[in-house]
Amino acid sequence: MNYKNFPMVPRVVFGRGSFNQLSEIISPKRLNTKAPFIYLIDDVFKNDAWLTSRVALSYDDRIIFVSSEEEPKTTQVDDLVEDIILSFKERPSGIIGIGGGTILDLAKAVSLMLTNEGGAKDYQGWDLIKNPGIYHVGIPTISGTGAEVSRTTVLTGPTRKLGINSDFTPFDQVILDSELIKDVPTDQWFYTGMDCYIHCVESLTGTYLNTFSQTYGNMALELCKEVFLEHNLTEVESQEKLMMASWHGGMSIAYSQVGVAHAMSYGLAYLLGIKHGIGNCIVFDHLEEFYPEGVKLFKKMKKIHNITLPKGICADLSDKDLDIMINTAMGLEPLWENAIGKNWKKTITKEKLKSLYQKM
Amino acid sequence: MNYKNFPMVPRVVFGRGSFNQLSEIISPKRLNTKAPFIYLIDDVFKNDAWLTSRVALSYDDRIIFVSSEEEPKTTQVDDLVEDIILSFKERPSGIIGIGGGTILDLAKAVSLMLTNEGGAKDYQGWDLIKNPGIYHVGIPTISGTGAEVSRTTVLTGPTRKLGINSDFTPFDQVILDSELIKDVPTDQWFYTGMDCYIHCVESLTGTYLNTFSQTYGNMALELCKEVFLEHNLTEVESQEKLMMASWHGGMSIAYSQVGVAHAMSYGLAYLLGIKHGIGNCIVFDHLEEFYPEGVKLFKKMKKIHNITLPKGICADLSDKDLDIMINTAMGLEPLWENAIGKNWKKTITKEKLKSLYQKM
C-alpha cells in the first residue's frame, strides 16, 4: 500500500483586497532585472483599470492578455513559451496567472514548459514532468474549478484532453481576493460554481474516497449549498464562501477522483470545444442514475438561478463523432473506476454512453 | 489592510500505514552520509518495536527518545541542539518528530535553532526567526493540538510560555497515519482532542475570524462532534476523523486566534506545569460566560466519556502565585483581543481572572 505524498500550495493569502499585496509578495522572487515577471491575464480585464492599474510592471515585466473563450490547448502553451523564450534573454522570474481555470491552467503549464524540454502534449498524463517549473502564482478571478490548488493543468492536445499531473504543477503562491470575482456574469458564475459542486458529488460518492478527501469535500459541498441554495448571505459572504468552496473542493480531489460527469464532459470539450463548466452542467443534468441526490439538488439550484442549459447539442452528430466523444470519455479510466468500481467496464459500454450523449 | 501570507505544510501523506513510507520519503533529502537524520520520538515508544522497528537508521542517523511528561522548554531545545552540534560533524539532513504536540513542537524548535544563533528563548514571539530551519518532518501519534500544521512551536521559557511563531516554523513534510494514534490512553485522547475542540470554539466565536479560518474551524468542529458525541463510528473512522479534525483545527487558526481558555491555560502551565490539553479542559469547564454553547457541549462530552477533571488546583495558591498566573494570561494580548474585542481591558481585570482561577 502506497499513499500519495500530496503537494500543497505552500503559501496562500486570503482577504478582500489582498490583490494589492501582489507586488510586495513577488518582489523577493525577482532573480535579476533581466528576468521578468510575466502576467497571464484573462482578456476580459484588458481595459479594466480597476484591476490592471494594480499590476506594477518593472524592468522587462510584461502583461500578456489571453482569451478564455476556448479551453486551454497544448499548442497555446507551446506558443506562449516560445514567445517568452524569444522575447527575453533570461528565463522569467515568475509566471502570474490572473483569471479563471483556463488562465490558471495556462500559467501552470507555461511555468512547467519553460523548464522542461519538448512540447506540452508530451507531458499530458501522470508524473511525466522532470524539472520544477518557474515560480508561479495563481490569482483566481472566478471560483469553482479548484485549479488554484490542484496538482494538474488540464489541456486539450492533438489526441486528447488530459491534464499534466505532477508534483511540480501546483502554484507556489495563491492569492484569494474575493473582490476579484465580484463582476462574473451570472451564467458563468453558476457553471463554474457547479464545477465545484459536481466534483464534490463525484468525489464524495466515489470508490477512491478516504477520510482526508472526504472532510474537504464535505466542507466544499456545504459551502456550495449555502451559496447556491440559501438566500441569507450578503454578496461579500457569498463570494468569500464560493472562493473557499473552490479551494476545499480542489483539495478533496487529493486522494480521490472525479467521475462520470467529468469523463463525459471531457468528450464534449474534445469534440465540440464545449467549455468545462457548462459541459459538466450539460452532462450532470442527465446523470440521475449515477448521482440521484446530487442531480436532484443540481436541478433545484438551476431553477433558483434561472439557468437554461443548451439542448440537443449531440442531436446531429454522426456515429463517427459520437465515437470520438465516447472514446475520449472511456479513456479516462481512473474516473470510471472511481465512479463505478473496478468492474466498470461491465456496465459502461459504448452503447450506454451513446444513449447518454444523445439525450444531451 | 495587510493580510498574512500564510505558509502551508507543502507535503502531506494521509493513510493508514503510511508511516511505512517514511524512509522512502526522506531519503532524497539526505545531504550526505555525515549529515544524519535525527528522530525525536516520544519515549512512550521506547520499547515498542511495532513503531521503532520501522524507523530505518542509516549512517549516523540517531533516535533520541524524549519524555512528553512535561511541556517543552526553551532550555530543553537548547540542550538538544547543543547535543546534536557536539555529536555530529555536519548539520543534520533532517529532524523528524514522532509524537504529540510536545514532541512535534520540540522537533520544529530544534530544526529552527540549528540554523539560528542564540537560545530558543530569544525567538519566543512573532517573526523573530531569521533563517530557514533544517528540513523537518512531523508525524503525530496523538491528535488534537494542530501542531502538525501550525506556524508556531509553543515553549516554556525563563519568563513566559510563548510560541516561536514564524514562516519557517511549519513542517516541510507531515505524515498522517491514523494507526499511530490507536493506543493513546482515553484520558489523554480526550484532553488532546478537546484542545482541538476548544480552539475551534475560540476561533469561531472570536473577533479575528475570517471566512478562510471559519471554513476550516467549522470542518474541525463538526469532526470533533462526530468523534466525541456520536456512537456510530468504527475505531478506525474515529481515529481518522480526529486526525483530520486536528489538521483542520490547526488551519483554522491561520487568520484567527485562540481565546480565553488558552490564555488562562498558559498561566496554569507556566506556574504549575500543567500540560496544555488538560489545562485547557480545566479552564474551559469554567468559561460558560464566555462560551455558553461550547462549554455546554464540552460538559456533555466529558460525561459521555466519563472524564473527571482535577479540582481545587488553585485552592492553596498564594496571592503572589496567582499574580504570576494572571500576568502570564493577561500578557497574551492577541488572545484576549480576539475573544473579547479591542476594549478587552475594561472587563478582563486582575480581579476577574483571580476569581476564575480560584474556581479551578
PDB file of C-alpha atoms in Angstrom, chain A residues 1-18 21 24-25 149 167-168 173-174 176 210-219 223 226 237 240-241 244 247-248 251 255, chain B residues 1-18 21 24-25 149 167-168 173-174 176 210-216 218-220 223 226 237 240-241 244 247-248 251 255:
ATOM      1  CA  MET A   1       0.000   0.000   0.000  1.00  0.00           C
ATOM      2  CA  ASN A   2       1.463   3.308  -1.073  1.00  0.00           C
ATOM      3  CA  TYR A   3      -0.217   6.641  -0.370  1.00  0.00           C
ATOM      4  CA  LYS A   4       0.367   9.752  -2.429  1.00  0.00           C
ATOM      5  CA  ASN A   5       2.649  12.345  -0.869  1.00  0.00           C
ATOM      6  CA  PHE A   6       0.405  15.235  -1.765  1.00  0.00           C
ATOM      7  CA  PRO A   7       1.923  18.648  -2.600  1.00  0.00           C
ATOM      8  CA  MET A   8       0.010  21.563  -1.080  1.00  0.00           C
ATOM      9  CA  VAL A   9       0.262  25.181  -2.186  1.00  0.00           C
ATOM     10  CA  PRO A  10       2.980  26.388   0.216  1.00  0.00           C
ATOM     11  CA  ARG A  11       1.769  29.992   0.517  1.00  0.00           C
ATOM     12  CA  VAL A  12      -1.724  31.435   0.488  1.00  0.00           C
ATOM     13  CA  VAL A  13      -3.175  34.864   1.244  1.00  0.00           C
ATOM     14  CA  PHE A  14      -6.891  35.198   1.823  1.00  0.00           C
ATOM     15  CA  GLY A  15      -8.578  38.572   2.160  1.00  0.00           C
ATOM     16  CA  ARG A  16     -10.744  41.173   0.484  1.00  0.00           C
ATOM     17  CA  GLY A  17      -8.314  43.478  -1.299  1.00  0.00           C
ATOM     18  CA  SER A  18      -5.305  41.195  -0.829  1.00  0.00           C
ATOM     19  CA  GLN A  21      -0.209  42.806  -1.876  1.00  0.00           C
ATOM     20  CA  GLU A  24       5.136  43.070  -2.221  1.00  0.00           C
ATOM     21  CA  ILE A  25       4.765  39.271  -2.240  1.00  0.00           C
ATOM     22  CA  VAL A 149      -4.980  24.336  -5.543  1.00  0.00           C
ATOM     23  CA  ASP A 167       4.134  17.367  -8.002  1.00  0.00           C
ATOM     24  CA  PHE A 168       5.593  20.429  -9.725  1.00  0.00           C
ATOM     25  CA  GLN A 173       1.721  31.090  -4.189  1.00  0.00           C
ATOM     26  CA  VAL A 174      -2.010  31.733  -4.332  1.00  0.00           C
ATOM     27  CA  LEU A 176      -7.513  34.575  -2.741  1.00  0.00           C
ATOM     28  CA  ASN A 210     -10.626   8.449   2.002  1.00  0.00           C
ATOM     29  CA  THR A 211     -11.219  10.500   5.150  1.00  0.00           C
ATOM     30  CA  PHE A 212      -8.771  13.241   4.130  1.00  0.00           C
ATOM     31  CA  SER A 213     -10.584  13.946   0.880  1.00  0.00           C
ATOM     32  CA  GLN A 214     -13.982  13.402   2.455  1.00  0.00           C
ATOM     33  CA  THR A 215     -13.526  16.179   5.002  1.00  0.00           C
ATOM     34  CA  TYR A 216     -12.515  18.700   2.323  1.00  0.00           C
ATOM     35  CA  GLY A 217     -15.321  17.524   0.041  1.00  0.00           C
ATOM     36  CA  ASN A 218     -17.936  17.817   2.768  1.00  0.00           C
ATOM     37  CA  MET A 219     -16.838  21.346   3.570  1.00  0.00           C
ATOM     38  CA  LEU A 223     -20.388  25.888   1.165  1.00  0.00           C
ATOM     39  CA  GLU A 226     -25.034  27.814   1.256  1.00  0.00           C
ATOM     40  CA  GLU A 237     -20.130  36.455   2.151  1.00  0.00           C
ATOM     41  CA  GLU A 240     -15.894  34.538   0.013  1.00  0.00           C
ATOM     42  CA  LYS A 241     -17.681  31.264   0.634  1.00  0.00           C
ATOM     43  CA  MET A 244     -13.322  28.733  -0.165  1.00  0.00           C
ATOM     44  CA  TRP A 247     -10.277  25.796  -2.583  1.00  0.00           C
ATOM     45  CA  HIS A 248     -11.562  22.916  -0.444  1.00  0.00           C
ATOM     46  CA  MET A 251      -8.256  19.647  -2.115  1.00  0.00           C
ATOM     47  CA  TYR A 255      -6.926  11.290  -2.651  1.00  0.00           C
TER      48      TYR A 255
ATOM     49  CA  MET B   1      -5.035  46.482   5.191  1.00  0.00           C
ATOM     50  CA  ASN B   2      -2.441  43.747   5.055  1.00  0.00           C
ATOM     51  CA  TYR B   3      -3.304  40.058   5.107  1.00  0.00           C
ATOM     52  CA  LYS B   4      -0.938  37.364   6.311  1.00  0.00           C
ATOM     53  CA  ASN B   5       0.729  35.322   3.583  1.00  0.00           C
ATOM     54  CA  PHE B   6       0.143  32.037   5.324  1.00  0.00           C
ATOM     55  CA  PRO B   7       2.676  29.187   4.966  1.00  0.00           C
ATOM     56  CA  MET B   8       1.063  25.778   4.477  1.00  0.00           C
ATOM     57  CA  VAL B   9       2.776  22.430   5.006  1.00  0.00           C
ATOM     58  CA  PRO B  10       3.987  21.771   1.450  1.00  0.00           C
ATOM     59  CA  ARG B  11       3.764  17.973   1.571  1.00  0.00           C
ATOM     60  CA  VAL B  12       1.337  15.686   3.335  1.00  0.00           C
ATOM     61  CA  VAL B  13       0.627  11.976   3.220  1.00  0.00           C
ATOM     62  CA  PHE B  14      -2.588  10.643   4.691  1.00  0.00           C
ATOM     63  CA  GLY B  15      -3.283   6.952   5.045  1.00  0.00           C
ATOM     64  CA  ARG B  16      -3.464   4.009   7.400  1.00  0.00           C
ATOM     65  CA  GLY B  17       0.035   2.542   7.437  1.00  0.00           C
ATOM     66  CA  SER B  18       1.620   5.481   5.613  1.00  0.00           C
ATOM     67  CA  GLN B  21       6.708   5.289   3.653  1.00  0.00           C
ATOM     68  CA  GLU B  24      11.260   6.429   1.080  1.00  0.00           C
ATOM     69  CA  ILE B  25      10.015   9.995   1.579  1.00  0.00           C
ATOM     70  CA  VAL B 149       0.133  22.156  10.705  1.00  0.00           C
ATOM     71  CA  ASP B 167       7.019  31.378   8.428  1.00  0.00           C
ATOM     72  CA  PHE B 168       9.895  28.922   8.874  1.00  0.00           C
ATOM     73  CA  GLN B 173       6.509  17.256   5.461  1.00  0.00           C
ATOM     74  CA  VAL B 174       3.748  15.693   7.527  1.00  0.00           C
ATOM     75  CA  LEU B 176      -0.812  11.430   8.917  1.00  0.00           C
ATOM     76  CA  ASN B 210     -12.481  35.496   8.534  1.00  0.00           C
ATOM     77  CA  THR B 211     -14.120  33.126   6.054  1.00  0.00           C
ATOM     78  CA  PHE B 212     -10.915  31.173   5.397  1.00  0.00           C
ATOM     79  CA  SER B 213     -10.452  30.294   9.056  1.00  0.00           C
ATOM     80  CA  GLN B 214     -14.175  29.828   9.574  1.00  0.00           C
ATOM     81  CA  THR B 215     -14.443  27.072   6.975  1.00  0.00           C
ATOM     82  CA  TYR B 216     -11.555  25.111   8.499  1.00  0.00           C
ATOM     83  CA  ASN B 218     -16.394  24.518  11.062  1.00  0.00           C
ATOM     84  CA  MET B 219     -14.968  21.405   9.481  1.00  0.00           C
ATOM     85  CA  ALA B 220     -12.871  20.607  12.566  1.00  0.00           C
ATOM     86  CA  LEU B 223     -15.482  16.252  13.126  1.00  0.00           C
ATOM     87  CA  GLU B 226     -18.796  13.203  15.380  1.00  0.00           C
ATOM     88  CA  GLU B 237     -13.125   6.045  11.383  1.00  0.00           C
ATOM     89  CA  GLU B 240      -9.055   9.132  11.060  1.00  0.00           C
ATOM     90  CA  LYS B 241     -11.651  11.791  11.731  1.00  0.00           C
ATOM     91  CA  MET B 244      -8.348  15.392  10.272  1.00  0.00           C
ATOM     92  CA  TRP B 247      -5.350  19.170  10.910  1.00  0.00           C
ATOM     93  CA  HIS B 248      -8.233  21.468  10.021  1.00  0.00           C
ATOM     94  CA  MET B 251      -5.520  25.585   9.899  1.00  0.00           C
ATOM     95  CA  TYR B 255      -6.304  34.035  10.272  1.00  0.00           C
TER      96      TYR B 255
END
